[in-house]
Amino acid sequence: ETGVTQTPRHLVMGMTNKKSLKCEQHLGHNAMYWYKQSAKKPLELMFVYNFKEQTENNSVPSRFSPECPNSSHLFLHLHTLQPEDSALYLCASSQEFGRNEQFFGPGTRLTVL
Amino acid sequence: ELKVEQNPLFLSMQEGKNYTIYCNYSTTSDRLYWYRQDPGKSLESLFVLLSNGAVKQEGRLMASLDTKARLSTLHITAAVHDLSATYFCAVDPSGYALNFGKGTSLLVTP
């Protein structure tokens, strides 16, 4: 058990749906991250939050909208996604922003039809 | 653009054999991370290497870091089936983002 939980674990949605992914960390960390893992591609950093403030948006399309209401919770709101957005979405946290070991959640397997 | 290259990308090895996975990166970084991922599961941290010459060992796995050569190795000794997984290296030169290699898929066969 890593101390980082994600829900749902699996999600199937149509291109016109709106859904949200949730991440919660129980480690007392101050930084949280969203990554995308597609088949045959390296993990891609999407967003970074430090003390609830977004510090990095790695050129992610606006159909992905992150929200960090506090340092323990992170959401990824999804709308009008494309089939190529199907992937494993991983949440991670670290003690402090930058240069710290990151701990990953189990991921949400997203399929866009 | 930072590049993190792992090789091999696929590795099938017999139980009891030794092998090394290599991780090269293209820019200066004084720390490197190794993670393991089982199918359908998340990434599990294996090693954090924090300085040139760092060596860490856990069971049948040993990782090392040569920052001058921009190279890390993950050595597997006397492989067992339980080590079958995908292994990722990652570097963090800028201080805010882990940059991952593509991963090495390891299959240990009887």
Short mmCIF file of C-alpha atoms in Angstrom, two decimals:
data_model
loop_
_atom_site.label_atom_id
_atom_site.label_comp_id
_atom_site.label_asym_id
_atom_site.label_seq_id
_atom_site.Cartn_x
_atom_site.Cartn_y
_atom_site.Cartn_z
CA GLU A 1 0.00 0.00 0.00
CA THR A 2 1.63 3.22 -1.12
CA GLY A 3 -0.39 5.79 0.76
CA VAL A 4 -1.68 7.29 -2.49
CA THR A 5 -5.14 6.22 -3.58
CA GLN A 6 -6.95 6.86 -6.82
CA THR A 7 -10.57 6.43 -7.85
CA PRO A 8 -12.00 5.11 -9.99
CA ARG A 9 -9.54 2.41 -10.97
CA HIS A 10 -11.19 1.93 -14.35
CA LEU A 11 -13.27 4.37 -16.37
CA VAL A 12 -14.92 4.08 -19.76
CA MET A 13 -16.38 7.25 -21.20
CA GLY A 14 -17.73 8.59 -24.42
CA MET A 15 -16.23 11.57 -26.17
CA THR A 16 -19.04 13.85 -25.01
CA ASN A 17 -19.01 12.81 -21.36
CA LYS A 18 -17.64 14.73 -18.40
CA LYS A 19 -15.94 12.77 -15.66
CA SER A 20 -13.41 13.35 -12.90
CA LEU A 21 -10.50 11.37 -11.54
CA LYS A 22 -9.68 11.63 -7.87
CA CYS A 23 -6.40 11.22 -6.04
CA GLU A 24 -5.80 11.31 -2.31
CA GLN A 25 -2.51 11.03 -0.48
CA HIS A 26 -2.20 10.05 3.17
CA LEU A 27 1.51 10.77 3.49
CA GLY A 28 1.45 14.38 4.59
CA HIS A 29 3.14 15.48 1.39
CA ASN A 30 2.97 18.96 -0.05
CA ALA A 31 3.36 18.31 -3.77
CA MET A 32 1.12 16.30 -6.06
CA TYR A 33 1.45 15.32 -9.69
CA TRP A 34 -0.59 13.93 -12.57
CA TYR A 35 1.12 11.68 -15.14
CA LYS A 36 -0.16 10.02 -18.29
CA GLN A 37 1.13 6.59 -19.26
CA SER A 38 0.33 5.53 -22.81
CA ALA A 39 1.33 2.32 -24.46
CA LYS A 40 4.87 2.37 -25.78
CA LYS A 41 5.55 5.91 -24.57
CA PRO A 42 7.42 7.19 -21.53
CA LEU A 43 5.44 8.52 -18.63
CA GLU A 44 4.43 12.09 -19.37
CA LEU A 45 4.14 14.70 -16.65
CA MET A 46 0.88 16.63 -17.00
CA PHE A 47 0.47 18.86 -13.96
CA VAL A 48 2.30 19.70 -10.76
CA TYR A 49 0.80 21.24 -7.66
CA ASN A 50 2.82 22.56 -4.75
CA PHE A 51 0.94 23.59 -1.63
CA LYS A 52 -2.25 23.67 -3.71
CA GLU A 53 -0.71 26.00 -6.30
CA GLN A 54 -0.23 24.79 -9.85
CA THR A 55 3.43 25.15 -10.72
CA GLU A 56 3.57 23.25 -13.97
CA ASN A 57 1.24 22.67 -16.86
CA ASN A 58 3.13 20.62 -19.36
CA SER A 59 1.31 21.85 -22.48
CA VAL A 60 -1.72 19.73 -21.68
CA PRO A 61 -4.88 20.27 -23.77
CA SER A 62 -7.63 22.23 -22.07
CA ARG A 63 -9.96 19.22 -22.13
CA PHE A 64 -7.96 18.17 -19.05
CA SER A 65 -8.60 20.44 -16.09
CA PRO A 66 -6.84 19.83 -12.76
CA GLU A 67 -8.05 20.92 -9.36
CA CYS A 68 -6.24 20.81 -6.04
CA PRO A 69 -8.51 21.92 -3.19
CA ASN A 70 -5.93 21.04 -0.51
CA SER A 71 -2.54 19.39 -0.31
CA SER A 72 -4.09 15.94 0.20
CA HIS A 73 -6.51 15.86 -2.73
CA LEU A 74 -6.04 16.23 -6.45
CA PHE A 75 -8.64 15.94 -9.18
CA LEU A 76 -8.45 15.69 -12.93
CA HIS A 77 -11.62 16.83 -14.65
CA LEU A 78 -12.18 15.40 -18.11
CA HIS A 79 -14.46 16.66 -20.88
CA THR A 80 -14.79 16.08 -24.61
CA LEU A 81 -11.88 13.68 -24.64
CA GLN A 82 -10.51 11.96 -27.71
CA PRO A 83 -9.82 8.24 -28.18
CA GLU A 84 -6.09 8.97 -28.10
CA ASP A 85 -6.53 10.15 -24.51
CA SER A 86 -7.10 6.54 -23.49
CA ALA A 87 -4.26 5.72 -21.10
CA LEU A 88 -3.32 4.99 -17.51
CA TYR A 89 -3.43 8.18 -15.46
CA LEU A 90 -1.15 8.11 -12.46
CA CYS A 91 -1.16 10.42 -9.49
CA ALA A 92 1.96 10.89 -7.39
CA SER A 93 3.02 12.90 -4.37
CA SER A 94 6.29 13.99 -2.83
CA GLN A 95 7.30 15.57 0.45
CA GLU A 96 8.26 18.83 -1.16
CA PHE A 97 8.14 20.21 -4.65
CA GLY A 98 11.07 19.11 -6.76
CA ARG A 99 14.05 16.86 -6.11
CA ASN A 100 12.11 14.53 -3.90
CA GLU A 101 11.20 10.90 -4.30
CA GLN A 102 7.70 10.56 -5.69
CA PHE A 103 5.19 7.98 -4.53
CA PHE A 104 2.62 6.79 -7.02
CA GLY A 105 -1.00 5.76 -6.75
CA PRO A 106 -2.41 2.68 -8.49
CA GLY A 107 -3.66 4.66 -11.46
CA THR A 108 -6.94 5.02 -13.33
CA ARG A 109 -7.23 3.07 -16.56
CA LEU A 110 -9.20 5.38 -18.86
CA THR A 111 -10.82 4.25 -22.09
CA VAL A 112 -12.41 6.83 -24.36
CA LEU A 113 -14.84 5.43 -26.90
CA GLU B 1 15.50 18.29 -24.83
CA LEU B 2 16.30 15.83 -22.09
CA LYS B 3 16.50 12.24 -23.24
CA VAL B 4 16.46 9.23 -20.97
CA GLU B 5 17.29 6.03 -22.77
CA GLN B 6 17.03 2.57 -21.36
CA ASN B 7 18.35 -0.57 -22.90
CA PRO B 8 17.36 -3.13 -23.50
CA LEU B 9 13.65 -2.35 -23.77
CA PHE B 10 12.77 -6.04 -23.62
CA LEU B 11 14.69 -8.70 -21.79
CA SER B 12 13.95 -12.38 -21.44
CA MET B 13 16.30 -14.22 -19.14
CA GLN B 14 16.48 -17.56 -17.46
CA GLU B 15 16.19 -18.01 -13.76
CA GLY B 16 19.55 -18.03 -12.08
CA LYS B 17 21.24 -15.80 -14.65
CA ASN B 18 22.71 -12.34 -14.20
CA TYR B 19 22.00 -9.31 -16.34
CA THR B 20 22.33 -5.53 -16.38
CA ILE B 21 19.87 -2.87 -17.50
CA TYR B 22 21.36 0.44 -18.60
CA CYS B 23 19.97 3.93 -18.27
CA ASN B 24 21.64 6.81 -20.10
CA TYR B 25 20.52 10.41 -19.84
CA SER B 26 21.45 13.44 -21.85
CA THR B 27 21.82 16.26 -19.31
CA THR B 28 23.43 16.76 -15.96
CA SER B 29 21.58 15.26 -13.04
CA ASP B 30 22.95 14.34 -9.65
CA ARG B 31 20.12 12.03 -8.76
CA LEU B 32 18.38 9.15 -10.40
CA TYR B 33 15.44 6.97 -9.50
CA TRP B 34 14.56 3.39 -10.33
CA TYR B 35 10.96 2.20 -10.25
CA ARG B 36 9.30 -1.13 -10.80
CA GLN B 37 5.87 -1.61 -12.37
CA ASP B 38 3.95 -4.88 -12.39
CA PRO B 39 1.28 -5.34 -15.08
CA GLY B 40 -1.79 -3.29 -14.30
CA LYS B 41 -0.19 -1.87 -11.19
CA SER B 42 1.40 1.40 -10.19
CA LEU B 43 5.05 2.32 -9.94
CA GLU B 44 6.94 1.14 -6.89
CA SER B 45 10.07 2.99 -5.87
CA LEU B 46 13.14 0.76 -5.81
CA PHE B 47 16.16 3.00 -5.46
CA VAL B 48 17.03 6.66 -5.10
CA LEU B 49 20.62 7.38 -6.12
CA LEU B 50 21.71 10.77 -4.86
CA SER B 51 25.31 11.23 -5.84
CA ASN B 52 28.07 10.18 -8.18
CA GLY B 53 29.26 6.70 -7.34
CA ALA B 54 26.17 5.84 -5.32
CA VAL B 55 25.45 2.14 -5.12
CA LYS B 56 22.41 0.61 -3.51
CA GLN B 57 21.36 -3.02 -3.19
CA GLU B 58 18.10 -4.68 -2.30
CA GLY B 59 17.89 -8.42 -2.58
CA ARG B 60 18.91 -9.50 -6.07
CA LEU B 61 18.92 -5.96 -7.44
CA MET B 62 21.80 -3.52 -7.31
CA ALA B 63 21.75 -0.02 -8.76
CA SER B 64 24.65 2.34 -9.38
CA LEU B 65 25.09 5.87 -10.66
CA ASP B 66 27.92 7.49 -12.61
CA THR B 67 26.97 11.13 -13.03
CA LYS B 68 30.03 11.91 -15.12
CA ALA B 69 29.10 9.29 -17.68
CA ARG B 70 25.39 10.10 -17.20
CA LEU B 71 24.79 6.41 -16.72
CA SER B 72 23.00 4.25 -14.23
CA THR B 73 22.88 0.50 -14.15
CA LEU B 74 20.45 -1.93 -12.56
CA HIS B 75 22.13 -5.29 -12.08
CA ILE B 76 20.12 -8.42 -11.56
CA THR B 77 21.79 -11.31 -9.80
CA ALA B 78 20.51 -14.90 -10.04
CA ALA B 79 17.14 -13.85 -11.43
CA VAL B 80 13.93 -15.36 -10.12
CA HIS B 81 10.45 -15.29 -11.64
CA ASP B 82 9.21 -12.72 -9.10
CA LEU B 83 11.49 -10.14 -10.69
CA SER B 84 9.43 -10.18 -13.89
CA ALA B 85 8.15 -6.62 -14.27
CA THR B 86 8.88 -3.39 -16.11
CA TYR B 87 11.70 -1.31 -14.71
CA PHE B 88 11.91 2.44 -15.22
CA CYS B 89 14.69 4.87 -14.56
CA ALA B 90 13.98 8.56 -14.10
CA VAL B 91 16.08 11.69 -13.68
CA ASP B 92 15.19 15.06 -12.24
CA PRO B 93 17.73 17.63 -13.44
CA SER B 94 15.50 20.65 -13.17
CA GLY B 95 14.15 20.02 -9.72
CA TYR B 96 10.48 19.80 -10.53
CA ALA B 97 9.82 16.98 -12.97
CA LEU B 98 10.79 13.37 -13.22
CA ASN B 99 11.78 12.42 -16.75
CA PHE B 100 11.30 8.73 -17.34
CA GLY B 101 12.84 6.27 -19.73
CA LYS B 102 10.59 4.03 -21.78
CA GLY B 103 11.05 1.15 -19.39
CA THR B 104 12.63 -2.28 -19.64
CA SER B 105 10.19 -5.17 -19.69
CA LEU B 106 11.84 -8.09 -17.94
CA LEU B 107 10.59 -11.66 -18.19
CA VAL B 108 12.30 -14.32 -16.14
CA THR B 109 11.65 -17.83 -17.36
CA PRO B 110 12.34 -21.21 -15.75
#
